[in-house]
Structure formats: structure tokens, C-alpha cells
């Protein structure tokens, strides 16, 4: 009943919608639009998705040959890539114009991916699901980008295949920016092998404006003067190459300067906890404020600095602040010092029991166990009232 109502309401809305558009004179509702709706519905598209496709693509998918192409494309991806209905919906929803490609050519592209570039079926499907626009002007783009990467990074076919897997939107980049960015890296004494390793993880940094990319590497030159150490850090943490200095890196460096750290110390933090620099400036500022103002504590003097800043503020740090405040209030009301309170309510023993179990657990489980300790403390506080 629900399916019948869906079809009726969808057809009725489309019929009404088309009558008031230029498409009423271009496409026949009964012979073109209605059959297309039936195919989309059979593939699991909901009403909202169908409306969006037809609205954004100007009903171009109801041309006479398009209906046949949908079935052929679905069959090709199902047989060659083991694509499921959900993945086909995603591909068609992201780029309905993929139907404009010749099925024969699409099969040839899949052959190239599998045989020449040595990309697995699972990776091809993942790549197309993430960015089906890769297939647009594929032959022209492939030759241009393949030549550039071969000339400047000397990548082989398999390596280029890995580049496409991890950066499927590669062909959307401004090709003119890529050679100068390669030269920027060679000027900083990056080895070809290091560049190959980087671009296989992500080639996204090559899309940065050359000036921005050069400024970004200048920051790393200042923070980590040792070239070998710096290059290894960036190869192992390639996302650091996506931080444009004006918007993401410089403000974080300034935040650390404000708490009294030198450039050398900030460089050491970068090596110990590179993920800190991938978080937003607001997040880092919130954590520093938490320790400096709420706990009245110089975070840079902590033996656990900088690792302690990697904890999530909302799920880890802030709940612990609430517990600490409650414990302090409870001790004040009982006129007990910290040692007396711990001894009387067995907090230390409970904490040690959890810590002893933690190393045998996964990291996330260990953190959960420590939270149980805070729950234990909270329960002890409730007993006092």
C-alpha cells in the first residue's frame, strides 16, 4: 500500500510540476518520465532523491537511450565490481551524467583500473562511490595527469593507481599548480621516494596554491630545522601538508606561544603529538582555557604535557572537572583533607584496581574504565547527602 501511494504521489507531483516547465514540450510524461521513475524506484531511490536528480539535471535522464543505459550500467558494475543497489544509488545520485558515457568505454576503464593500475575491485568501487565524476573526460585527464606524475615523481602504474584510490578527485585539480609544487618539494631536498610515498597517501596538497604550499613548508622549516626528521614526520602524518598557514597552522603556533613556549618547544610538541595541529584552533583554545582558568593550572608544567591535550574536551576533560568540583565540595563539607577522604571512601583502591586492569584492555576500554572510577566517586558523593 505504501509503495502504491509513493508511486501515485510521485507521479502526480511530477505531472503537475512538468506542466509548468519548459520540459512539458520536450519530454513525454507517459513514455519518458514515468518509466524513468519506475526504474529509480526499483533501485531504491526515495522521493526526495528522485526530485533532486530531476531538478538538478533538467530531466536529461529520461532521454530514450538513458533508460537502457541505467540497466546496462547497473549490470556492468554488479558483474564487474559486485556493486550493491545502495552503492549504485550513491553513484547515480552524485553524478547522473555518468550515464552519458559509453558502456563499452566504461568497461575499458575498468580494465585499465584492474589490469594496468592494479587496483582491486573493492578499491575501484570505493573510488567511484566517493567520486563518480572521475569518469568525466577520463581519457584526456588520465593522459595529462599520468604524464605529469611520471615526469616529476617517476611513479609507476601501480603507484598511480594508489594515488587515484586515495585521491579519487585528482582530475579536478588545477594541473598547472602541480609541477611547481613538486619543484617546491625538490628544492627542500625531498627525495623522490619520499614524494612517491606522500602522493600515494594523498595528492591533495598538490592542489594548494604554490605560494601557500611554500609558506606552509617554511613554517615546518622553522619548527623542525632537521630536514630528515621533518620529512619523516610529514611522510608519516601527511595530513599536516593540508594545513594552509594563514588559516590553520599559524594561529595554533601563536596559541602555544601565548602560554610561554618557545619555537623549539612547539616543534617538539609537533613531533610528539602531530594530531594536535590537525584539530581546530577553537578546540585547542578551549582545552588551554580549561586548564589555565578552570583548574588554575599551568599546563606546560604538567608531566603529561602535551599528550593530555589530545583528550576530547566534551567527553573526557569537562566531565572530570565536574567530578573534581564535587569531590572538593564534599571534602569541604566534611572538613576532610584529600588523604582522609581517599582513605575513608576507598577511592584510591578503586582507582588502582581499574588502572591494573587497563593495560590488558584496548585503549578505548581503558578510558571507559577510568570513567567508571568517576562514576564510583560520584556515587560516594551522593551517599554524603
mmCIF file of C-alpha atoms in Angstrom:
data_model
loop_
_atom_site.group_PDB
_atom_site.id
_atom_site.type_symbol
_atom_site.label_atom_id
_atom_site.label_comp_id
_atom_site.label_asym_id
_atom_site.label_seq_id
_atom_site.Cartn_x
_atom_site.Cartn_y
_atom_site.Cartn_z
ATOM 1 C CA UNK A 1 0.000 0.000 0.000
ATOM 2 C CA UNK A 2 2.834 2.348 0.909
ATOM 3 C CA UNK A 3 4.622 1.622 -2.387
ATOM 4 C CA UNK A 4 1.405 2.265 -4.364
ATOM 5 C CA UNK A 5 0.870 5.568 -2.571
ATOM 6 C CA UNK A 6 4.518 6.500 -3.206
ATOM 7 C CA UNK A 7 4.153 5.889 -6.929
ATOM 8 C CA UNK A 8 0.845 7.730 -7.126
ATOM 9 C CA UNK A 9 2.052 10.757 -5.172
ATOM 10 C CA UNK A 10 5.349 10.903 -7.053
ATOM 11 C CA UNK A 11 3.766 10.644 -10.492
ATOM 12 C CA UNK A 12 1.083 13.169 -9.611
ATOM 13 C CA UNK A 13 3.612 15.691 -8.319
ATOM 14 C CA UNK A 14 5.833 15.216 -11.346
ATOM 15 C CA UNK A 15 2.915 15.548 -13.735
ATOM 16 C CA UNK A 16 1.878 18.801 -12.077
ATOM 17 C CA UNK A 17 5.461 20.050 -11.870
ATOM 18 C CA UNK A 18 6.292 19.301 -15.503
ATOM 19 C CA UNK A 19 3.177 21.025 -16.836
ATOM 20 C CA UNK A 20 4.560 24.336 -15.541
ATOM 21 C CA UNK A 21 8.046 23.979 -17.012
ATOM 22 C CA UNK A 22 9.719 24.020 -20.408
ATOM 23 C CA UNK A 23 10.138 20.258 -20.128
ATOM 24 C CA UNK A 24 6.431 19.757 -20.861
ATOM 25 C CA UNK A 25 7.179 20.387 -24.527
ATOM 26 C CA UNK A 26 10.421 18.356 -24.567
ATOM 27 C CA UNK A 27 9.605 15.133 -22.719
ATOM 28 C CA UNK A 28 6.522 12.970 -22.810
ATOM 29 C CA UNK A 29 5.351 12.182 -19.311
ATOM 30 C CA UNK A 30 3.800 8.792 -20.061
ATOM 31 C CA UNK A 31 6.525 7.402 -22.332
ATOM 32 C CA UNK A 32 9.661 9.021 -20.828
ATOM 33 C CA UNK A 33 9.226 10.427 -17.337
ATOM 34 C CA UNK A 34 7.012 7.702 -15.869
ATOM 35 C CA UNK A 35 9.253 4.773 -16.981
ATOM 36 C CA UNK A 36 12.291 6.578 -15.541
ATOM 37 C CA UNK A 37 10.512 6.966 -12.209
ATOM 38 C CA UNK A 38 9.755 3.242 -12.180
ATOM 39 C CA UNK A 39 13.420 2.366 -12.695
ATOM 40 C CA UNK A 40 14.633 4.720 -9.953
ATOM 41 C CA UNK A 41 12.008 3.378 -7.573
ATOM 42 C CA UNK A 42 13.055 -0.219 -8.303
ATOM 43 C CA UNK A 43 16.644 0.707 -7.422
ATOM 44 C CA UNK A 44 15.537 2.028 -4.023
ATOM 45 C CA UNK A 45 15.629 5.770 -4.656
ATOM 46 C CA UNK A 46 13.311 7.639 -2.318
ATOM 47 C CA UNK A 47 11.092 10.509 -3.410
ATOM 48 C CA UNK A 48 13.487 13.224 -2.217
ATOM 49 C CA UNK A 49 16.423 11.753 -4.152
ATOM 50 C CA UNK A 50 14.376 11.437 -7.348
ATOM 51 C CA UNK A 51 13.167 15.036 -7.103
ATOM 52 C CA UNK A 52 16.720 16.252 -6.596
ATOM 53 C CA UNK A 53 18.061 14.348 -9.623
ATOM 54 C CA UNK A 54 15.305 15.576 -11.899
ATOM 55 C CA UNK A 55 15.528 19.113 -10.598
ATOM 56 C CA UNK A 56 19.306 19.452 -10.854
ATOM 57 C CA UNK A 57 19.750 17.548 -14.105
ATOM 58 C CA UNK A 58 16.864 19.068 -16.023
ATOM 59 C CA UNK A 59 15.203 15.721 -16.768
ATOM 60 C CA UNK A 60 18.108 14.822 -19.055
ATOM 61 C CA UNK A 61 17.971 11.264 -17.762
ATOM 62 C CA UNK A 62 14.672 10.480 -19.443
ATOM 63 C CA UNK A 63 16.047 10.570 -22.966
ATOM 64 C CA UNK A 64 15.241 7.477 -24.983
ATOM 65 C CA UNK A 65 18.645 5.814 -24.595
ATOM 66 C CA UNK A 66 19.078 6.725 -20.894
ATOM 67 C CA UNK A 67 16.609 4.141 -19.615
ATOM 68 C CA UNK A 68 18.505 1.358 -21.330
ATOM 69 C CA UNK A 69 21.844 2.792 -20.091
ATOM 70 C CA UNK A 70 20.702 2.643 -16.459
ATOM 71 C CA UNK A 71 20.097 -1.083 -16.735
ATOM 72 C CA UNK A 72 23.377 -1.697 -18.593
ATOM 73 C CA UNK A 73 25.424 0.360 -16.133
ATOM 74 C CA UNK A 74 23.791 -1.386 -13.198
ATOM 75 C CA UNK A 75 24.582 -4.771 -14.771
ATOM 76 C CA UNK A 76 28.193 -3.771 -15.571
ATOM 77 C CA UNK A 77 29.001 -2.595 -12.041
ATOM 78 C CA UNK A 78 27.156 -5.507 -10.479
ATOM 79 C CA UNK A 79 29.026 -8.112 -12.520
ATOM 80 C CA UNK A 80 32.473 -6.493 -12.562
ATOM 81 C CA UNK A 81 32.606 -4.822 -9.144
ATOM 82 C CA UNK A 82 29.956 -6.683 -7.122
ATOM 83 C CA UNK A 83 28.170 -3.361 -6.638
ATOM 84 C CA UNK A 84 25.065 -3.403 -4.468
ATOM 85 C CA UNK A 85 21.915 -1.357 -5.001
ATOM 86 C CA UNK A 86 22.935 1.145 -2.305
ATOM 87 C CA UNK A 87 26.264 1.828 -4.000
ATOM 88 C CA UNK A 88 24.618 2.227 -7.400
ATOM 89 C CA UNK A 89 22.201 4.732 -5.910
ATOM 90 C CA UNK A 90 25.112 6.710 -4.492
ATOM 91 C CA UNK A 91 26.952 6.765 -7.821
ATOM 92 C CA UNK A 92 23.899 7.819 -9.819
ATOM 93 C CA UNK A 93 22.841 10.361 -7.209
ATOM 94 C CA UNK A 94 26.253 12.026 -7.132
ATOM 95 C CA UNK A 95 26.699 12.064 -10.904
ATOM 96 C CA UNK A 96 23.696 11.085 -13.030
ATOM 97 C CA UNK A 97 25.671 12.176 -16.091
ATOM 98 C CA UNK A 98 27.743 9.011 -15.747
ATOM 99 C CA UNK A 99 25.004 7.513 -17.957
ATOM 100 C CA UNK A 100 26.217 9.646 -20.832
ATOM 101 C CA UNK A 101 29.389 7.544 -21.064
ATOM 102 C CA UNK A 102 29.532 4.642 -23.469
ATOM 103 C CA UNK A 103 29.083 1.340 -21.642
ATOM 104 C CA UNK A 104 31.865 -0.090 -23.768
ATOM 105 C CA UNK A 105 34.219 2.700 -22.687
ATOM 106 C CA UNK A 106 33.242 2.222 -19.077
ATOM 107 C CA UNK A 107 34.215 -1.425 -19.380
ATOM 108 C CA UNK A 108 37.567 -0.372 -20.886
ATOM 109 C CA UNK A 109 38.176 1.999 -17.964
ATOM 110 C CA UNK A 110 37.505 -0.818 -15.503
ATOM 111 C CA UNK A 111 40.004 -2.982 -17.412
ATOM 112 C CA UNK A 112 42.612 -0.224 -17.144
ATOM 113 C CA UNK A 113 41.994 0.133 -13.392
ATOM 114 C CA UNK A 114 42.280 -3.596 -12.750
ATOM 115 C CA UNK A 115 44.974 -4.746 -15.166
ATOM 116 C CA UNK A 116 47.242 -1.764 -15.724
ATOM 117 C CA UNK A 117 46.910 0.229 -12.496
ATOM 118 C CA UNK A 118 46.422 -2.936 -10.405
ATOM 119 C CA UNK A 119 43.511 -1.552 -8.394
ATOM 120 C CA UNK A 120 41.330 -4.147 -6.677
ATOM 121 C CA UNK A 121 37.591 -4.384 -7.398
ATOM 122 C CA UNK A 122 36.783 -3.214 -3.875
ATOM 123 C CA UNK A 123 39.005 -0.160 -4.278
ATOM 124 C CA UNK A 124 37.553 0.691 -7.703
ATOM 125 C CA UNK A 125 34.030 0.568 -6.294
ATOM 126 C CA UNK A 126 35.066 2.661 -3.291
ATOM 127 C CA UNK A 127 36.724 5.177 -5.606
ATOM 128 C CA UNK A 128 33.686 5.505 -7.882
ATOM 129 C CA UNK A 129 31.283 5.692 -4.956
ATOM 130 C CA UNK A 130 33.318 8.527 -3.438
ATOM 131 C CA UNK A 131 33.800 10.448 -6.687
ATOM 132 C CA UNK A 132 31.970 9.137 -9.791
ATOM 133 C CA UNK A 133 32.904 12.353 -11.636
ATOM 134 C CA UNK A 134 36.294 10.700 -12.095
ATOM 135 C CA UNK A 135 34.858 9.155 -15.264
ATOM 136 C CA UNK A 136 34.207 12.507 -16.931
ATOM 137 C CA UNK A 137 36.708 13.165 -19.729
ATOM 138 C CA UNK A 138 38.675 10.271 -18.272
ATOM 139 C CA UNK A 139 40.850 9.518 -21.286
ATOM 140 C CA UNK A 140 42.060 13.115 -21.681
ATOM 141 C CA UNK A 141 42.594 13.703 -17.965
ATOM 142 C CA UNK A 142 44.300 10.359 -17.430
ATOM 143 C CA UNK A 143 46.956 11.026 -20.054
ATOM 144 C CA UNK A 144 47.668 14.565 -18.822
ATOM 145 C CA UNK A 145 47.952 13.709 -15.123
ATOM 146 C CA UNK A 146 49.743 10.432 -15.720
ATOM 147 C CA UNK A 147 52.450 12.236 -17.713
ATOM 148 C CA UNK A 148 52.910 14.917 -15.032
ATOM 149 C CA UNK A 149 53.276 12.387 -12.215
ATOM 150 C CA UNK A 150 55.595 10.269 -14.289
ATOM 151 C CA UNK A 151 57.787 13.278 -15.160
ATOM 152 C CA UNK A 152 58.045 14.818 -11.693
ATOM 153 C CA UNK A 153 57.599 11.874 -9.300
ATOM 154 C CA UNK A 154 58.549 8.914 -11.524
ATOM 155 C CA UNK A 155 55.584 6.866 -10.285
ATOM 156 C CA UNK A 156 54.833 3.523 -11.910
ATOM 157 C CA UNK A 157 51.373 2.308 -12.922
ATOM 158 C CA UNK A 158 50.618 0.624 -9.604
ATOM 159 C CA UNK A 159 51.660 3.709 -7.648
ATOM 160 C CA UNK A 160 49.482 5.942 -9.818
ATOM 161 C CA UNK A 161 46.607 3.559 -9.192
ATOM 162 C CA UNK A 162 47.097 4.012 -5.444
ATOM 163 C CA UNK A 163 47.121 7.784 -5.943
ATOM 164 C CA UNK A 164 43.690 7.576 -7.609
ATOM 165 C CA UNK A 165 42.351 5.310 -4.863
ATOM 166 C CA UNK A 166 43.307 7.719 -2.060
ATOM 167 C CA UNK A 167 42.668 10.908 -4.067
ATOM 168 C CA UNK A 168 39.815 9.989 -6.450
ATOM 169 C CA UNK A 169 39.096 13.671 -7.152
ATOM 170 C CA UNK A 170 42.641 14.147 -8.527
ATOM 171 C CA UNK A 171 41.428 15.090 -12.005
ATOM 172 C CA UNK A 172 39.520 18.057 -10.578
ATOM 173 C CA UNK A 173 42.809 19.744 -9.583
ATOM 174 C CA UNK A 174 44.309 22.655 -11.472
ATOM 175 C CA UNK A 175 47.019 20.807 -13.392
ATOM 176 C CA UNK A 176 49.193 23.928 -13.687
ATOM 177 C CA UNK A 177 49.759 24.021 -9.912
ATOM 178 C CA UNK A 178 51.136 20.501 -9.656
ATOM 179 C CA UNK A 179 54.602 20.806 -11.330
ATOM 180 C CA UNK A 180 55.568 23.945 -9.312
ATOM 181 C CA UNK A 181 54.533 22.188 -6.072
ATOM 182 C CA UNK A 182 56.712 19.218 -6.978
ATOM 183 C CA UNK A 183 59.595 21.644 -7.555
ATOM 184 C CA UNK A 184 58.962 23.244 -4.144
ATOM 185 C CA UNK A 185 59.491 19.845 -2.533
ATOM 186 C CA UNK A 186 62.626 19.045 -4.520
ATOM 187 C CA UNK A 187 64.049 22.464 -3.593
ATOM 188 C CA UNK A 188 63.657 21.415 0.034
ATOM 189 C CA UNK A 189 65.663 18.267 -0.592
ATOM 190 C CA UNK A 190 62.780 15.789 -0.567
ATOM 191 C CA UNK A 191 63.835 12.509 -2.098
ATOM 192 C CA UNK A 192 61.840 11.026 -4.966
ATOM 193 C CA UNK A 193 60.950 8.030 -2.808
ATOM 194 C CA UNK A 194 59.567 10.320 -0.077
ATOM 195 C CA UNK A 195 57.451 12.209 -2.614
ATOM 196 C CA UNK A 196 56.154 8.956 -4.059
ATOM 197 C CA UNK A 197 55.168 7.751 -0.604
ATOM 198 C CA UNK A 198 53.402 11.023 0.155
ATOM 199 C CA UNK A 199 51.374 11.285 -3.038
ATOM 200 C CA UNK A 200 50.218 7.691 -2.684
ATOM 201 C CA UNK A 201 48.738 8.561 0.721
ATOM 202 C CA UNK A 202 47.198 11.797 -0.574
ATOM 203 C CA UNK A 203 47.955 14.047 -3.516
ATOM 204 C CA UNK A 204 45.591 16.699 -2.195
ATOM 205 C CA UNK A 205 48.416 19.000 -1.060
ATOM 206 C CA UNK A 206 49.454 19.368 -4.720
ATOM 207 C CA UNK A 207 46.226 21.314 -5.310
ATOM 208 C CA UNK A 208 47.287 24.087 -2.913
ATOM 209 C CA UNK A 209 48.322 27.379 -4.393
ATOM 210 C CA UNK A 210 52.067 27.315 -4.875
ATOM 211 C CA UNK A 211 52.597 30.341 -2.623
ATOM 212 C CA UNK A 212 50.515 28.810 0.184
ATOM 213 C CA UNK A 213 52.301 25.465 -0.081
ATOM 214 C CA UNK A 214 55.697 27.179 0.033
ATOM 215 C CA UNK A 215 54.683 29.211 3.106
ATOM 216 C CA UNK A 216 53.405 26.055 4.816
ATOM 217 C CA UNK A 217 56.736 24.288 4.366
ATOM 218 C CA UNK A 218 58.516 27.427 5.591
ATOM 219 C CA UNK A 219 56.692 27.009 8.910
ATOM 220 C CA UNK A 220 57.858 23.428 9.212
ATOM 221 C CA UNK A 221 61.416 24.523 8.374
ATOM 222 C CA UNK A 222 61.283 26.871 11.364
ATOM 223 C CA UNK A 223 59.627 24.383 13.732
ATOM 224 C CA UNK A 224 61.791 21.393 12.751
ATOM 225 C CA UNK A 225 65.093 22.554 11.184
ATOM 226 C CA UNK A 226 66.383 18.993 10.829
ATOM 227 C CA UNK A 227 65.357 18.073 7.272
ATOM 228 C CA UNK A 228 65.476 14.319 7.779
ATOM 229 C CA UNK A 229 63.302 14.458 10.908
ATOM 230 C CA UNK A 230 60.896 16.917 9.296
ATOM 231 C CA UNK A 231 60.463 14.891 6.126
ATOM 232 C CA UNK A 232 59.824 11.678 8.034
ATOM 233 C CA UNK A 233 57.249 13.419 10.221
ATOM 234 C CA UNK A 234 55.346 14.741 7.207
ATOM 235 C CA UNK A 235 55.508 11.413 5.376
ATOM 236 C CA UNK A 236 54.080 9.653 8.442
ATOM 237 C CA UNK A 237 51.497 12.390 9.055
ATOM 238 C CA UNK A 238 50.597 13.511 5.552
ATOM 239 C CA UNK A 239 47.524 15.485 6.673
ATOM 240 C CA UNK A 240 49.908 18.104 8.079
ATOM 241 C CA UNK A 241 50.580 19.096 4.473
ATOM 242 C CA UNK A 242 46.960 20.227 4.095
ATOM 243 C CA UNK A 243 47.203 22.986 6.720
ATOM 244 C CA UNK A 244 47.460 26.300 4.941
ATOM 245 C CA UNK A 245 49.497 28.557 7.257
ATOM 246 C CA UNK A 246 47.271 31.599 7.248
ATOM 247 C CA UNK A 247 44.160 29.760 8.396
ATOM 248 C CA UNK A 248 45.117 26.653 10.312
ATOM 249 C CA UNK A 249 48.754 26.388 11.371
ATOM 250 C CA UNK A 250 49.876 29.904 12.360
ATOM 251 C CA UNK A 251 47.074 30.504 14.940
ATOM 252 C CA UNK A 252 47.963 27.249 16.729
ATOM 253 C CA UNK A 253 51.619 28.203 16.883
ATOM 254 C CA UNK A 254 50.576 31.556 18.365
ATOM 255 C CA UNK A 255 48.389 29.840 20.994
ATOM 256 C CA UNK A 256 51.368 27.853 22.247
ATOM 257 C CA UNK A 257 53.499 30.999 22.273
ATOM 258 C CA UNK A 258 50.898 32.682 24.477
ATOM 259 C CA UNK A 259 51.403 30.084 27.223
ATOM 260 C CA UNK A 260 55.131 30.724 27.189
ATOM 261 C CA UNK A 261 56.511 28.070 24.840
ATOM 262 C CA UNK A 262 59.446 28.701 22.509
ATOM 263 C CA UNK A 263 59.536 27.787 18.820
ATOM 264 C CA UNK A 264 61.833 24.884 19.655
ATOM 265 C CA UNK A 265 59.366 23.557 22.259
ATOM 266 C CA UNK A 266 56.457 23.915 19.793
ATOM 267 C CA UNK A 267 58.474 21.930 17.264
ATOM 268 C CA UNK A 268 58.920 19.170 19.859
ATOM 269 C CA UNK A 269 55.155 19.145 20.500
ATOM 270 C CA UNK A 270 54.612 18.792 16.754
ATOM 271 C CA UNK A 271 56.808 15.697 16.723
ATOM 272 C CA UNK A 272 55.232 14.151 19.844
ATOM 273 C CA UNK A 273 51.558 14.948 19.123
ATOM 274 C CA UNK A 274 51.135 15.898 15.442
ATOM 275 C CA UNK A 275 47.380 15.296 15.701
ATOM 276 C CA UNK A 276 47.062 18.337 17.955
ATOM 277 C CA UNK A 277 47.805 20.527 14.948
ATOM 278 C CA UNK A 278 45.057 18.867 12.922
ATOM 279 C CA UNK A 279 42.355 19.963 15.379
ATOM 280 C CA UNK A 280 40.595 23.293 15.038
ATOM 281 C CA UNK A 281 42.011 26.411 16.671
ATOM 282 C CA UNK A 282 38.821 26.765 18.729
ATOM 283 C CA UNK A 283 39.199 23.242 20.137
ATOM 284 C CA UNK A 284 42.803 23.822 21.178
ATOM 285 C CA UNK A 285 41.933 27.180 22.704
ATOM 286 C CA UNK A 286 39.083 25.600 24.700
ATOM 287 C CA UNK A 287 41.405 22.974 26.195
ATOM 288 C CA UNK A 288 44.091 25.510 27.145
ATOM 289 C CA UNK A 289 41.447 27.698 28.773
ATOM 290 C CA UNK A 290 40.152 24.672 30.674
ATOM 291 C CA UNK A 291 43.489 24.086 32.393
ATOM 292 C CA UNK A 292 44.611 27.698 32.806
ATOM 293 C CA UNK A 293 41.368 29.235 34.102
ATOM 294 C CA UNK A 294 39.106 26.486 35.419
ATOM 295 C CA UNK A 295 41.819 24.425 37.093
ATOM 296 C CA UNK A 296 44.238 27.314 37.653
ATOM 297 C CA UNK A 297 46.978 25.054 36.377
ATOM 298 C CA UNK A 298 49.996 25.798 34.167
ATOM 299 C CA UNK A 299 49.522 23.088 31.591
ATOM 300 C CA UNK A 300 53.044 23.420 30.197
ATOM 301 C CA UNK A 301 54.426 22.351 33.607
ATOM 302 C CA UNK A 302 52.457 19.096 33.637
ATOM 303 C CA UNK A 303 54.480 15.862 33.263
ATOM 304 C CA UNK A 304 51.691 14.703 30.930
ATOM 305 C CA UNK A 305 52.033 17.675 28.581
ATOM 306 C CA UNK A 306 51.395 17.744 25.635
ATOM 307 C CA UNK A 307 49.657 14.331 25.459
ATOM 308 C CA UNK A 308 46.952 15.462 27.875
ATOM 309 C CA UNK A 309 45.719 17.942 25.251
ATOM 310 C CA UNK A 310 44.767 15.066 22.957
ATOM 311 C CA UNK A 311 41.829 14.121 25.193
ATOM 312 C CA UNK A 312 38.426 15.238 23.950
ATOM 313 C CA UNK A 313 37.099 18.241 25.858
ATOM 314 C CA UNK A 314 33.395 17.379 25.982
ATOM 315 C CA UNK A 315 33.560 13.644 26.654
ATOM 316 C CA UNK A 316 36.715 13.396 28.764
ATOM 317 C CA UNK A 317 38.033 16.653 30.225
ATOM 318 C CA UNK A 318 34.875 18.529 31.146
ATOM 319 C CA UNK A 319 33.126 15.578 32.910
ATOM 320 C CA UNK A 320 36.243 15.122 35.042
ATOM 321 C CA UNK A 321 36.112 18.788 36.037
ATOM 322 C CA UNK A 322 32.560 18.271 37.316
ATOM 323 C CA UNK A 323 33.681 15.286 39.409
ATOM 324 C CA UNK A 324 36.668 17.179 40.818
ATOM 325 C CA UNK A 325 34.483 20.117 41.835
ATOM 326 C CA UNK A 326 32.011 17.756 43.518
ATOM 327 C CA UNK A 327 34.814 15.993 45.379
ATOM 328 C CA UNK A 328 36.244 19.292 46.590
ATOM 329 C CA UNK A 329 32.824 20.446 47.818
ATOM 330 C CA UNK A 330 32.249 17.126 49.572
ATOM 331 C CA UNK A 331 35.626 17.301 51.339
ATOM 332 C CA UNK A 332 34.939 20.891 52.382
ATOM 333 C CA UNK A 333 31.552 19.942 53.830
ATOM 334 C CA UNK A 334 33.083 17.028 55.743
ATOM 335 C CA UNK A 335 36.065 19.136 56.765
ATOM 336 C CA UNK A 336 38.371 16.405 55.487
ATOM 337 C CA UNK A 337 41.641 16.746 53.639
ATOM 338 C CA UNK A 338 42.303 14.773 50.483
ATOM 339 C CA UNK A 339 44.142 11.886 52.183
ATOM 340 C CA UNK A 340 41.392 11.364 54.756
ATOM 341 C CA UNK A 341 38.688 11.373 52.109
ATOM 342 C CA UNK A 342 40.512 8.844 49.910
ATOM 343 C CA UNK A 343 41.113 6.540 52.854
ATOM 344 C CA UNK A 344 37.557 6.702 54.190
ATOM 345 C CA UNK A 345 35.754 6.210 50.881
ATOM 346 C CA UNK A 346 38.187 3.769 49.325
ATOM 347 C CA UNK A 347 38.714 5.922 46.196
ATOM 348 C CA UNK A 348 42.407 5.169 45.755
ATOM 349 C CA UNK A 349 41.934 1.407 45.897
ATOM 350 C CA UNK A 350 39.129 1.534 43.340
ATOM 351 C CA UNK A 351 41.236 3.692 41.037
ATOM 352 C CA UNK A 352 44.220 1.354 41.294
ATOM 353 C CA UNK A 353 42.033 -1.657 40.574
ATOM 354 C CA UNK A 354 40.875 -0.052 37.343
ATOM 355 C CA UNK A 355 44.384 1.024 36.368
ATOM 356 C CA UNK A 356 45.674 -2.505 36.907
ATOM 357 C CA UNK A 357 43.033 -3.852 34.545
ATOM 358 C CA UNK A 358 43.511 -1.098 31.926
ATOM 359 C CA UNK A 359 46.753 -2.359 30.293
ATOM 360 C CA UNK A 360 45.054 -5.617 29.363
ATOM 361 C CA UNK A 361 42.285 -3.757 27.569
ATOM 362 C CA UNK A 362 42.137 -1.738 24.400
ATOM 363 C CA UNK A 363 42.728 1.991 24.720
ATOM 364 C CA UNK A 364 39.060 2.877 24.421
ATOM 365 C CA UNK A 365 38.150 0.269 27.024
ATOM 366 C CA UNK A 366 40.808 1.585 29.374
ATOM 367 C CA UNK A 367 39.397 5.081 29.088
ATOM 368 C CA UNK A 368 35.903 3.716 29.762
ATOM 369 C CA UNK A 369 37.181 2.030 32.905
ATOM 370 C CA UNK A 370 38.613 5.282 34.195
ATOM 371 C CA UNK A 371 35.219 6.863 33.609
ATOM 372 C CA UNK A 372 33.749 4.119 35.798
ATOM 373 C CA UNK A 373 36.003 5.396 38.557
ATOM 374 C CA UNK A 374 34.452 8.849 38.209
ATOM 375 C CA UNK A 375 31.030 7.234 38.391
ATOM 376 C CA UNK A 376 32.196 5.494 41.577
ATOM 377 C CA UNK A 377 33.315 8.837 43.056
ATOM 378 C CA UNK A 378 30.013 10.404 42.070
ATOM 379 C CA UNK A 379 28.123 7.647 43.883
ATOM 380 C CA UNK A 380 30.223 8.173 47.009
ATOM 381 C CA UNK A 381 29.341 11.869 46.922
ATOM 382 C CA UNK A 382 25.627 11.101 46.641
ATOM 383 C CA UNK A 383 25.853 8.989 49.822
ATOM 384 C CA UNK A 384 27.048 12.040 51.725
ATOM 385 C CA UNK A 385 23.863 13.993 51.157
#
